[in-house]
PDB file of N, CA and C in Angstrom:
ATOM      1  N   UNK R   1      13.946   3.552  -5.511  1.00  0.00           N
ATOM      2  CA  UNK R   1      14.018   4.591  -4.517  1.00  0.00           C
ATOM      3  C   UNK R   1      12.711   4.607  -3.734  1.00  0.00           C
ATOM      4  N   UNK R   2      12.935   4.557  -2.191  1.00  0.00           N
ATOM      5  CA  UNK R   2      11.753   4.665  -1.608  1.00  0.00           C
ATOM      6  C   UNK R   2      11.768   6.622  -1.158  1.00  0.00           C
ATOM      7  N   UNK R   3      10.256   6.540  -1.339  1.00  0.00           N
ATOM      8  CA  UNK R   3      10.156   7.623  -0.779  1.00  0.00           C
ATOM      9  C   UNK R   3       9.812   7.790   0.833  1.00  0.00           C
ATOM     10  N   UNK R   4      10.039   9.114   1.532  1.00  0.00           N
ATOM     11  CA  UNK R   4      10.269   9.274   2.959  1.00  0.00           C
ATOM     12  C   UNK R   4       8.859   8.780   3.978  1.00  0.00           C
ATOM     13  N   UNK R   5       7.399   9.538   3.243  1.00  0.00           N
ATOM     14  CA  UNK R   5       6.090   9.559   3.671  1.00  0.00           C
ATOM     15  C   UNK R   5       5.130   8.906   2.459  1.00  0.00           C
ATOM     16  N   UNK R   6       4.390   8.245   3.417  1.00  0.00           N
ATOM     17  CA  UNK R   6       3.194   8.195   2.153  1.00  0.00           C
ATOM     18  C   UNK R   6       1.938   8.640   2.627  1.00  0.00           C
ATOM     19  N   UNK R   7       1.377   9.827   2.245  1.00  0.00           N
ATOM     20  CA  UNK R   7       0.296  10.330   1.883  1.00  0.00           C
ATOM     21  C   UNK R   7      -1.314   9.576   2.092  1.00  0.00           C
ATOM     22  N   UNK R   8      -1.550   9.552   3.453  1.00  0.00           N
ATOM     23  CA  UNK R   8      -2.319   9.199   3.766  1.00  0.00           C
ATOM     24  C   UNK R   8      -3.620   9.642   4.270  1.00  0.00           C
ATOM     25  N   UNK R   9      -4.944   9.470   3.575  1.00  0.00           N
ATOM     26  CA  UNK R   9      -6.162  10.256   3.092  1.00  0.00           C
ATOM     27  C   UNK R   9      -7.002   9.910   4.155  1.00  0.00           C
ATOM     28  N   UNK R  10      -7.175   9.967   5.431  1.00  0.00           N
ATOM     29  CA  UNK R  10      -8.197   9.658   6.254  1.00  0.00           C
ATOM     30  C   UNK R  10      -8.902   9.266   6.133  1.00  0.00           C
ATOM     31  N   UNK R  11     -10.136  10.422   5.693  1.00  0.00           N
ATOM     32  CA  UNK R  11     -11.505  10.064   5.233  1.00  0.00           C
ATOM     33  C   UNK R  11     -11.513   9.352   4.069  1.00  0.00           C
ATOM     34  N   UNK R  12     -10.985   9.368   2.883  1.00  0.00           N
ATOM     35  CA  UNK R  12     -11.011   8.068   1.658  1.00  0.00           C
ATOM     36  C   UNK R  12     -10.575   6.516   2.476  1.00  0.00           C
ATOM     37  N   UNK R  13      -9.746   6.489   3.437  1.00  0.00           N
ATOM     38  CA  UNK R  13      -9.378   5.560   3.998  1.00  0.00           C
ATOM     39  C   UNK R  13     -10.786   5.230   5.047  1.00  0.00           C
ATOM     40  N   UNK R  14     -10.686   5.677   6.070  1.00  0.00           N
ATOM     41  CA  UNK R  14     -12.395   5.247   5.996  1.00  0.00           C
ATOM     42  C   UNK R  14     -13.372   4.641   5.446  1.00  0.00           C
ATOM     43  N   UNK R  15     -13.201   5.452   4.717  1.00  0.00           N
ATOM     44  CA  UNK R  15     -14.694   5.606   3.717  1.00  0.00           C
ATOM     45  C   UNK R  15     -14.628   4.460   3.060  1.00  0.00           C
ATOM     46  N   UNK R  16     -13.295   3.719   2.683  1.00  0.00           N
ATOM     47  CA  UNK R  16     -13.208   2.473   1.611  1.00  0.00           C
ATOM     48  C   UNK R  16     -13.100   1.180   2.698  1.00  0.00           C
ATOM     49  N   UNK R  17     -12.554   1.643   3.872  1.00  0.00           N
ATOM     50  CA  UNK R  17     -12.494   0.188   4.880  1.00  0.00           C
ATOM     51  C   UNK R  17     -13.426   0.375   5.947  1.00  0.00           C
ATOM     52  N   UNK R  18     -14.758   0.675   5.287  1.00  0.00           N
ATOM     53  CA  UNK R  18     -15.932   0.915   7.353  1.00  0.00           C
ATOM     54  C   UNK R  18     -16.271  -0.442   7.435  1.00  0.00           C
ATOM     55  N   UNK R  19     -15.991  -1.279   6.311  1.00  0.00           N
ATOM     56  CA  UNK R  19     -16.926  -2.594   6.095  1.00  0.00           C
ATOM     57  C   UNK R  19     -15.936  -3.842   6.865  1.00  0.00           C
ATOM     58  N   UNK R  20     -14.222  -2.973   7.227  1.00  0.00           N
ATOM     59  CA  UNK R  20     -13.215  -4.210   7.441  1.00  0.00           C
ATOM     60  C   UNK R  20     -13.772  -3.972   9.059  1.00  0.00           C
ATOM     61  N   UNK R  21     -12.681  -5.205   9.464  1.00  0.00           N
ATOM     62  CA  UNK R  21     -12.979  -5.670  11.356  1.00  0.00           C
ATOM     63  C   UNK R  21     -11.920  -5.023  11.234  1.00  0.00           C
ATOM     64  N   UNK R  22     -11.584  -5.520  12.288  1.00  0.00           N
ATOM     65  CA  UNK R  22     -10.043  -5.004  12.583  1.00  0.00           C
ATOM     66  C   UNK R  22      -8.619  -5.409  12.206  1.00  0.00           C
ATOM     67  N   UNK R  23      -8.499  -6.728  12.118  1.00  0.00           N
ATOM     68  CA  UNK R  23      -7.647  -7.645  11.735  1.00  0.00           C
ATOM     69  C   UNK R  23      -7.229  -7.323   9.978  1.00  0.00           C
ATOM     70  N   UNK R  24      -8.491  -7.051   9.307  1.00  0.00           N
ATOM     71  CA  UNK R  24      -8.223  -6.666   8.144  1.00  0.00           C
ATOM     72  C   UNK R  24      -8.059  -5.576   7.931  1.00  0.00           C
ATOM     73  N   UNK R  25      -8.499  -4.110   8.446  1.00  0.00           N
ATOM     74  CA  UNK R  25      -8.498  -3.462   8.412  1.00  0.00           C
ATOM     75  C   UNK R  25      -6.521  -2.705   8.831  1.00  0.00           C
ATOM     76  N   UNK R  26      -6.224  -3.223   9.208  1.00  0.00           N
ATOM     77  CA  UNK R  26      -4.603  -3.637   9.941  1.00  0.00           C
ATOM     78  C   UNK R  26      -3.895  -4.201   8.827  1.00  0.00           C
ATOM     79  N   UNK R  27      -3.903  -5.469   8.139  1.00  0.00           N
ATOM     80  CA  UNK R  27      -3.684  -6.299   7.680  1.00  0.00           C
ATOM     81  C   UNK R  27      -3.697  -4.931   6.038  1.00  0.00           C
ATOM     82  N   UNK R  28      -4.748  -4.942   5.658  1.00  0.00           N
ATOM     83  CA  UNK R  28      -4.595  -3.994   4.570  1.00  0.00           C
ATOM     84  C   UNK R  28      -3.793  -3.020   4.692  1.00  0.00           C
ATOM     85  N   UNK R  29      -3.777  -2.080   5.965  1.00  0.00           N
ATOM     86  CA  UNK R  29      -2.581  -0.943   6.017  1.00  0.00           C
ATOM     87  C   UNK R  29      -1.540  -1.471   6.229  1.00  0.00           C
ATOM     88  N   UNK R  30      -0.951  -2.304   6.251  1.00  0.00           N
ATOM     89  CA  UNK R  30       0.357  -2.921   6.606  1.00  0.00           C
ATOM     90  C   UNK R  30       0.814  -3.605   5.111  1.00  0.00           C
ATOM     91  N   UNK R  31      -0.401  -3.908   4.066  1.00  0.00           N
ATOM     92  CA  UNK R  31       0.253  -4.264   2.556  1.00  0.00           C
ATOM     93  C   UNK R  31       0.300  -2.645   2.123  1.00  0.00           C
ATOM     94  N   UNK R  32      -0.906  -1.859   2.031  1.00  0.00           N
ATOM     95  CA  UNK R  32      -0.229  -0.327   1.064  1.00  0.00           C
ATOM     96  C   UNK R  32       0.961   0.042   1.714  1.00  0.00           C
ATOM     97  N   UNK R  33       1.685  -0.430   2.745  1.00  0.00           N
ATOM     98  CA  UNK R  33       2.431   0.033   3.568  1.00  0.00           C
ATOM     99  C   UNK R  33       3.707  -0.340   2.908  1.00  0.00           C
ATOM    100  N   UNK R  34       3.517  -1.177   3.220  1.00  0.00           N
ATOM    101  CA  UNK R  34       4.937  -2.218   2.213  1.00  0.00           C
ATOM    102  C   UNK R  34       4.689  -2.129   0.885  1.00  0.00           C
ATOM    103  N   UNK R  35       3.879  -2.063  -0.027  1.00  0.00           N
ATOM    104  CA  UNK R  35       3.674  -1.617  -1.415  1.00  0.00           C
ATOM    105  C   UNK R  35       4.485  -0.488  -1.887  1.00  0.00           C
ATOM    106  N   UNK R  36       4.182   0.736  -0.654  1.00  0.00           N
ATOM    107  CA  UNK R  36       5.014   2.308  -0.737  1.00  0.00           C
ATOM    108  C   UNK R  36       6.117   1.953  -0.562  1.00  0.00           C
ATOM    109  N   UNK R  37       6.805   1.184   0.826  1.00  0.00           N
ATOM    110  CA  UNK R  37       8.335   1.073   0.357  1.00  0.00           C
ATOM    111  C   UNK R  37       8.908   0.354  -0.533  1.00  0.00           C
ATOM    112  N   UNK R  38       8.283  -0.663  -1.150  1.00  0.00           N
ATOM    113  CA  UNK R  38       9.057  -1.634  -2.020  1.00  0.00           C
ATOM    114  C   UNK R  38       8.536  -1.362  -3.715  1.00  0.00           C
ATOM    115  N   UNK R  39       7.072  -0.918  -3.588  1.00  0.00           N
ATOM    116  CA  UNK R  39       7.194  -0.885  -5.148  1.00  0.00           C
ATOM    117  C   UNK R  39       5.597  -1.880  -5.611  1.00  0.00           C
ATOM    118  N   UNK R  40       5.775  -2.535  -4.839  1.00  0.00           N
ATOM    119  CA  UNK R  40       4.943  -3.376  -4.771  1.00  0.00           C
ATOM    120  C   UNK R  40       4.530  -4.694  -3.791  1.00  0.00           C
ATOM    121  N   UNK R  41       3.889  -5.471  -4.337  1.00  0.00           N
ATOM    122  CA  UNK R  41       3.661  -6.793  -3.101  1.00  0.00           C
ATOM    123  C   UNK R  41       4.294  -7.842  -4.034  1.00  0.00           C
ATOM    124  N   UNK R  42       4.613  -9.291  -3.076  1.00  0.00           N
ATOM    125  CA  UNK R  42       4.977 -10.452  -3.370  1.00  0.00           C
ATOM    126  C   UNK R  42       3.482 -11.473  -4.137  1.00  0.00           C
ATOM    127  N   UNK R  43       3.311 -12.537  -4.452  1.00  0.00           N
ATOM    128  CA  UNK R  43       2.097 -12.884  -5.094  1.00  0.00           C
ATOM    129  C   UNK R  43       2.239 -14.065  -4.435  1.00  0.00           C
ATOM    130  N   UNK R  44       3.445 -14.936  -3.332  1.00  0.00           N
ATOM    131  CA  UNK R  44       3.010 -15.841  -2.532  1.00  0.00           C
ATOM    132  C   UNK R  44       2.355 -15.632  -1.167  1.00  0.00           C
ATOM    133  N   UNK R  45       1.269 -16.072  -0.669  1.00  0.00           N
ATOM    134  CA  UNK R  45       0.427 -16.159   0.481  1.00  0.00           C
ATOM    135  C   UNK R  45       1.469 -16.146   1.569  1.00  0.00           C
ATOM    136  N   UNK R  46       2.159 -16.880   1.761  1.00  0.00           N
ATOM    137  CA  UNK R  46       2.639 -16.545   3.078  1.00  0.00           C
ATOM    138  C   UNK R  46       3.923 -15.597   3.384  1.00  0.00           C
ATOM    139  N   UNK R  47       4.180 -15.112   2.638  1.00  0.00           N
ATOM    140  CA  UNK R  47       4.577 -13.630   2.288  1.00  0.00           C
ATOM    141  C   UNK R  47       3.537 -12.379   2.771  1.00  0.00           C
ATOM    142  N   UNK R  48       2.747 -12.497   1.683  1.00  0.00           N
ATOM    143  CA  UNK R  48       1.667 -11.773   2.185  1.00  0.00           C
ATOM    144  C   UNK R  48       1.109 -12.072   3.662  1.00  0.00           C
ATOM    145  N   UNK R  49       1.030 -12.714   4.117  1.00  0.00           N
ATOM    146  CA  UNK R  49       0.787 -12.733   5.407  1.00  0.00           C
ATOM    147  C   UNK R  49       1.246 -12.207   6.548  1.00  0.00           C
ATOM    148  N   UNK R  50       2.355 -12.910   6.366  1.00  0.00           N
ATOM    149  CA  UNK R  50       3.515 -11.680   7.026  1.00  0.00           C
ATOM    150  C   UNK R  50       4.033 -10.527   6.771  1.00  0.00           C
ATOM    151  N   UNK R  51       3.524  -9.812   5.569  1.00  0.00           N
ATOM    152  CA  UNK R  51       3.573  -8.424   5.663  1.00  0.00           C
ATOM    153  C   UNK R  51       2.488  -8.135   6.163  1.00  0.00           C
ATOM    154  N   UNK R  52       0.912  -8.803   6.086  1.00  0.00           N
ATOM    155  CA  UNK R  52       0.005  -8.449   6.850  1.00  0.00           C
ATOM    156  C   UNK R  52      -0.173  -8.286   8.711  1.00  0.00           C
ATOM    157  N   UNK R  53       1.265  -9.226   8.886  1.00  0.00           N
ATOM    158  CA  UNK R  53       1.150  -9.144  10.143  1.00  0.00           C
ATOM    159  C   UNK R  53      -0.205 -10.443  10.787  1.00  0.00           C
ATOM    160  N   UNK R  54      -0.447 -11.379  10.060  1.00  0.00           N
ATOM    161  CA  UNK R  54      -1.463 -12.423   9.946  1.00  0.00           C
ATOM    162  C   UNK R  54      -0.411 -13.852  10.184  1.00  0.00           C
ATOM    163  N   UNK R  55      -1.406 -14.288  10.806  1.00  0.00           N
ATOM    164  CA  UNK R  55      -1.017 -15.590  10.950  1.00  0.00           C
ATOM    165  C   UNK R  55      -1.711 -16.616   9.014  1.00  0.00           C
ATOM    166  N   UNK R  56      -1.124 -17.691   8.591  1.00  0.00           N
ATOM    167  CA  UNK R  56      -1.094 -17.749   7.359  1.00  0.00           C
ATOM    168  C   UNK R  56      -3.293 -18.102   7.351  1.00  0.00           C
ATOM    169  N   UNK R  57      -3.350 -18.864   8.327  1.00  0.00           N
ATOM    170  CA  UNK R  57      -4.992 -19.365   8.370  1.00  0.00           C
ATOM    171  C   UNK R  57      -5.597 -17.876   8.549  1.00  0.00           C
ATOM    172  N   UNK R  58      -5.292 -16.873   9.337  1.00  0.00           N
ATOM    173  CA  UNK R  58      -6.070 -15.797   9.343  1.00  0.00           C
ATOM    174  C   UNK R  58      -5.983 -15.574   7.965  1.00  0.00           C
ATOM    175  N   UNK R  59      -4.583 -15.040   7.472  1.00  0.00           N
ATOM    176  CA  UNK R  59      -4.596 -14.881   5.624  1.00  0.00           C
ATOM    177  C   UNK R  59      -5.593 -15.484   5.034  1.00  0.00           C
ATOM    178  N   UNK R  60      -5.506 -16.529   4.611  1.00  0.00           N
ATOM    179  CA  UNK R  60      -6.505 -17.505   4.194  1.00  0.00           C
ATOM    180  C   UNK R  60      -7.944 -17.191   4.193  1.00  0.00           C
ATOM    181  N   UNK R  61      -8.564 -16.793   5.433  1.00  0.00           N
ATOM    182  CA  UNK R  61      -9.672 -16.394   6.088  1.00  0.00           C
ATOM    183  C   UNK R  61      -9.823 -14.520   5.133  1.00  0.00           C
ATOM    184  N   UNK R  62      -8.949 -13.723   5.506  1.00  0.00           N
ATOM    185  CA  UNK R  62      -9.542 -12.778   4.999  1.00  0.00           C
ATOM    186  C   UNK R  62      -9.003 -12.152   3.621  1.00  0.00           C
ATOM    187  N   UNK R  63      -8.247 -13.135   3.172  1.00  0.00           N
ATOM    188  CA  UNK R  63      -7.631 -12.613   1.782  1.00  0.00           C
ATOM    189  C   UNK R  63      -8.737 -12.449   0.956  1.00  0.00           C
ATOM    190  N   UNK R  64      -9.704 -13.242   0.403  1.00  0.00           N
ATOM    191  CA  UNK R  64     -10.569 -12.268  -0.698  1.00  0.00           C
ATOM    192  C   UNK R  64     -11.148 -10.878  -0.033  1.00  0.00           C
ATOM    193  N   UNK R  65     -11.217 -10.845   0.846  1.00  0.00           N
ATOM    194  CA  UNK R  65     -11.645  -9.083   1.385  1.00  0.00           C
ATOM    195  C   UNK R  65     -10.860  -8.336   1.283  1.00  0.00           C
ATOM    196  N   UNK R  66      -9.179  -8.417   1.452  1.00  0.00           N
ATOM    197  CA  UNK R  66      -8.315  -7.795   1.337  1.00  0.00           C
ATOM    198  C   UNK R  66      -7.957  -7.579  -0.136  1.00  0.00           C
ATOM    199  N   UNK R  67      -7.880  -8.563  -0.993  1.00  0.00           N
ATOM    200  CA  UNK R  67      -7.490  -8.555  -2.423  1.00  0.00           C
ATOM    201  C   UNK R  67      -8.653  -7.690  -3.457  1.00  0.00           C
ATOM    202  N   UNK R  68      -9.426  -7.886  -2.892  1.00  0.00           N
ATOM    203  CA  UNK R  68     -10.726  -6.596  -3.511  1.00  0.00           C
ATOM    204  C   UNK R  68     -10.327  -5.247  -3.646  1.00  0.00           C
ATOM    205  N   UNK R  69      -8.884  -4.521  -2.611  1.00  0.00           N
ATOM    206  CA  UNK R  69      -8.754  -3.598  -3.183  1.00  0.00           C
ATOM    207  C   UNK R  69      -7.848  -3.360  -4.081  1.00  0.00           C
ATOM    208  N   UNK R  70      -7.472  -4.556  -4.617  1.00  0.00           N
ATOM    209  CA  UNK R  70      -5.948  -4.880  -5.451  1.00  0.00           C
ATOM    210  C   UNK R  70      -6.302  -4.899  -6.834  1.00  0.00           C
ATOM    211  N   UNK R  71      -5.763  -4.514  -7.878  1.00  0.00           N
ATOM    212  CA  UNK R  71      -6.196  -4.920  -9.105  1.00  0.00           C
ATOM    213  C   UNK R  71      -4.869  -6.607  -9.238  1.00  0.00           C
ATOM    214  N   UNK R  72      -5.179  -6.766 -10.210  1.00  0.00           N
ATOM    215  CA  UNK R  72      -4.697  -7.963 -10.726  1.00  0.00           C
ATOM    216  C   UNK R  72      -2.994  -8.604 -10.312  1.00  0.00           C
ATOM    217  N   UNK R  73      -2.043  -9.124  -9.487  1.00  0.00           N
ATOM    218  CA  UNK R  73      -1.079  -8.780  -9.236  1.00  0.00           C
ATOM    219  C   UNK R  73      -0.704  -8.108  -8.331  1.00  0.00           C
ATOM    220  N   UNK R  74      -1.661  -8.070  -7.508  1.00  0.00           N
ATOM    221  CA  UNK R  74      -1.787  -6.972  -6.152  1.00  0.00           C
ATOM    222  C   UNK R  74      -1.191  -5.743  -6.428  1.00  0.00           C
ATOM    223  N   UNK R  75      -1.426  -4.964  -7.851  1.00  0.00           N
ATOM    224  CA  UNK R  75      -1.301  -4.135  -8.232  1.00  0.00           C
ATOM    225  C   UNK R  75      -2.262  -2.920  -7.457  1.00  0.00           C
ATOM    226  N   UNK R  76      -2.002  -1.765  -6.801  1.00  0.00           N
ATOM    227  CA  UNK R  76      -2.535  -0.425  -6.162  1.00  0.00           C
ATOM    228  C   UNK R  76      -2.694   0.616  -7.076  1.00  0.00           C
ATOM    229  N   UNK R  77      -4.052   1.198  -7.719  1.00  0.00           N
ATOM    230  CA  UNK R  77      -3.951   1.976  -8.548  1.00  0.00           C
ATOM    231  C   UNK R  77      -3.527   3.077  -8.016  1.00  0.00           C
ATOM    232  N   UNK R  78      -4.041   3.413  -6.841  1.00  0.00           N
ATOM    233  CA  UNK R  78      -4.070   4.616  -5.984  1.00  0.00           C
ATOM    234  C   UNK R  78      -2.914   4.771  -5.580  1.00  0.00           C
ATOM    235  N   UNK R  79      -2.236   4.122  -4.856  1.00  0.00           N
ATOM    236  CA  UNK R  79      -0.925   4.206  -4.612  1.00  0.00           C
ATOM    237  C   UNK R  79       0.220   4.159  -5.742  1.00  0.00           C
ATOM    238  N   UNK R  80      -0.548   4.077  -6.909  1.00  0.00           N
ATOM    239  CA  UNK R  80       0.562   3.929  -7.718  1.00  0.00           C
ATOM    240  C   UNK R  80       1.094   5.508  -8.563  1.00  0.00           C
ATOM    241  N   UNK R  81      -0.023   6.032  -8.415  1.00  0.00           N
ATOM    242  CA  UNK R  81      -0.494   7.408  -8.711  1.00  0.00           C
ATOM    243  C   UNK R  81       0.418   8.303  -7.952  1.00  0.00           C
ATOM    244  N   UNK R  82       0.022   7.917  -6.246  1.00  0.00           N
ATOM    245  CA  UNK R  82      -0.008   8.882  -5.096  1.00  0.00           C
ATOM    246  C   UNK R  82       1.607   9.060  -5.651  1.00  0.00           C
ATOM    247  N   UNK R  83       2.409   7.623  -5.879  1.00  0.00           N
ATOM    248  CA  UNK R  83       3.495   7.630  -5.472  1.00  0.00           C
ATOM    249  C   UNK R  83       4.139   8.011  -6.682  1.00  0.00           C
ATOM    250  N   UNK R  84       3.691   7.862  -8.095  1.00  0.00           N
ATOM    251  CA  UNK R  84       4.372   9.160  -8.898  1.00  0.00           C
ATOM    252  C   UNK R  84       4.239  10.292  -8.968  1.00  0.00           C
ATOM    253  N   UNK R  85       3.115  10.976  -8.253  1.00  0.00           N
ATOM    254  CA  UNK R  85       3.204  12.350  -7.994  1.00  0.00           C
ATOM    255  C   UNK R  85       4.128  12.985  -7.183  1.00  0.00           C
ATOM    256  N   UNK R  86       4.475  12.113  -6.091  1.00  0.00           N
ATOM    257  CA  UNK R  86       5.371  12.557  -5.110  1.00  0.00           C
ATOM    258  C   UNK R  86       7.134  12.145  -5.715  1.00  0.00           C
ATOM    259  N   UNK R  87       6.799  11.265  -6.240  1.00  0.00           N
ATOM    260  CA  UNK R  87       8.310  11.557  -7.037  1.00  0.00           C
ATOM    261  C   UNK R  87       8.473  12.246  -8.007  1.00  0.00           C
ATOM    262  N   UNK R  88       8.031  12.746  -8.668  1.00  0.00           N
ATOM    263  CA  UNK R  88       7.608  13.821  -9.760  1.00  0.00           C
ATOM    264  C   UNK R  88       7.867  15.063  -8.397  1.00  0.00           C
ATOM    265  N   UNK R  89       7.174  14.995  -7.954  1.00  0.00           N
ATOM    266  CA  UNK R  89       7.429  16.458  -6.763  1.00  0.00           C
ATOM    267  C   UNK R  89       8.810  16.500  -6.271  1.00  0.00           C
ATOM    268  N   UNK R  90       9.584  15.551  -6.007  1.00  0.00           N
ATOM    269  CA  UNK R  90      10.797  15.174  -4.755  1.00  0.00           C
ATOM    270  C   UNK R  90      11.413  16.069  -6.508  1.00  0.00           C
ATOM    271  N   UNK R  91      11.330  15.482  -7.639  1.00  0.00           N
ATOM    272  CA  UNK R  91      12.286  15.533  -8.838  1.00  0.00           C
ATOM    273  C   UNK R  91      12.451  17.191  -8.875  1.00  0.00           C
ATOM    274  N   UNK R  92      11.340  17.481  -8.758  1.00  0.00           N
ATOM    275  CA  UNK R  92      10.720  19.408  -8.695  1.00  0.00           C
ATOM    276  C   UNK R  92      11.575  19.908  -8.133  1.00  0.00           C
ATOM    277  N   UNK R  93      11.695  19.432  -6.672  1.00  0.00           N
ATOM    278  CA  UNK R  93      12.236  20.023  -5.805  1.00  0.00           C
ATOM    279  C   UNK R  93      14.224  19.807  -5.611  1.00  0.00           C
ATOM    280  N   UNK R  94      14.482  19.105  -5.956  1.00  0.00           N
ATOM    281  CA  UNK R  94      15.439  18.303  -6.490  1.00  0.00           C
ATOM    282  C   UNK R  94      16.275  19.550  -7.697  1.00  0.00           C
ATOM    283  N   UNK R  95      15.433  19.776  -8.639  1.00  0.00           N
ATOM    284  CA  UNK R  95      15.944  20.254  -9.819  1.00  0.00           C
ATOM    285  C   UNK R  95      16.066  21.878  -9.208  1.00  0.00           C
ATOM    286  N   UNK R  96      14.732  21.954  -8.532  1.00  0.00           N
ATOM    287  CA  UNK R  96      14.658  23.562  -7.964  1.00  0.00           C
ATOM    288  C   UNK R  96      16.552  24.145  -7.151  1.00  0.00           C
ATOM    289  N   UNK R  97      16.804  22.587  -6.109  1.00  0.00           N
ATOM    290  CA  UNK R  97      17.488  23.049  -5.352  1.00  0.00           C
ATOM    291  C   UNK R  97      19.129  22.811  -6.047  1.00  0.00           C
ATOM    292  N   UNK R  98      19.397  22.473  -7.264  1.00  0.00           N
ATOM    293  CA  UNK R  98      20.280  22.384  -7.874  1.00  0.00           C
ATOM    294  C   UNK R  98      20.334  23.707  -8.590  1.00  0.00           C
ATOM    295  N   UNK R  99      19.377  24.360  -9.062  1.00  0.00           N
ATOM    296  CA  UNK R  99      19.578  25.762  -9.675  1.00  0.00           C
ATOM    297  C   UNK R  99      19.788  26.930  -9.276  1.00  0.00           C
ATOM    298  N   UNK R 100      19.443  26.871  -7.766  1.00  0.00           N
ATOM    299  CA  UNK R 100      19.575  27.668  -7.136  1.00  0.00           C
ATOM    300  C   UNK R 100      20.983  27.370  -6.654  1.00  0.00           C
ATOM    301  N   UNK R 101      21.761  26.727  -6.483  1.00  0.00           N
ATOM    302  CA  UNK R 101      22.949  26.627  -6.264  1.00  0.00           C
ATOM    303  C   UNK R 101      24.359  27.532  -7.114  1.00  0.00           C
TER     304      UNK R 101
END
């Protein structure tokens, strides 16, 4: 199940990419992006690329900068969190609006 929004922190977002250009900085919001709807990322490069919206040599070029915020498996701790809280919440709300029925 995808959820509708994902919860996006400005200033932590900032604050963790002042060091990207632009290309990466893009390129990274476009994987947590696809991470939130699918669950996760793919572990072949030119996959990843094209969810980055990268040509595969740009990939190439800035994937260890990008994979720095990944744990192992392009695993998202943060997003992995964000996104059971909010299903845990949808469930809340979910159960709320069945009882009241």
């Amino acid at each position: 199940m995808s959820l509708p929004f994902m919860p996006l922190y400005i200033p932590d977002y900032l604050a963790d990419t002042s060091h990207l250009d632009a290309t990466e900085s893009g390129a990274y919001l476009h994987l947590i992006m696809h991470y939130w709807m699918n669950g996760g990322l793919p572990q072949d490069d030119r996959a990843l690329a094209r969810i980055a919206k990268t040509t595969e040599k740009q990939w190439k070029s800035i994937r260890p900068v990008i994979e720095a915020f990944f744990r192992p498996g392009w695993r998202h701790g943060r997003i992995d969190r964000e996104y059971a809280a909010a299903l845990q919440k949808q469930e809340r709300r979910a159960l709320a609006g069945r009882a009241g029925n």
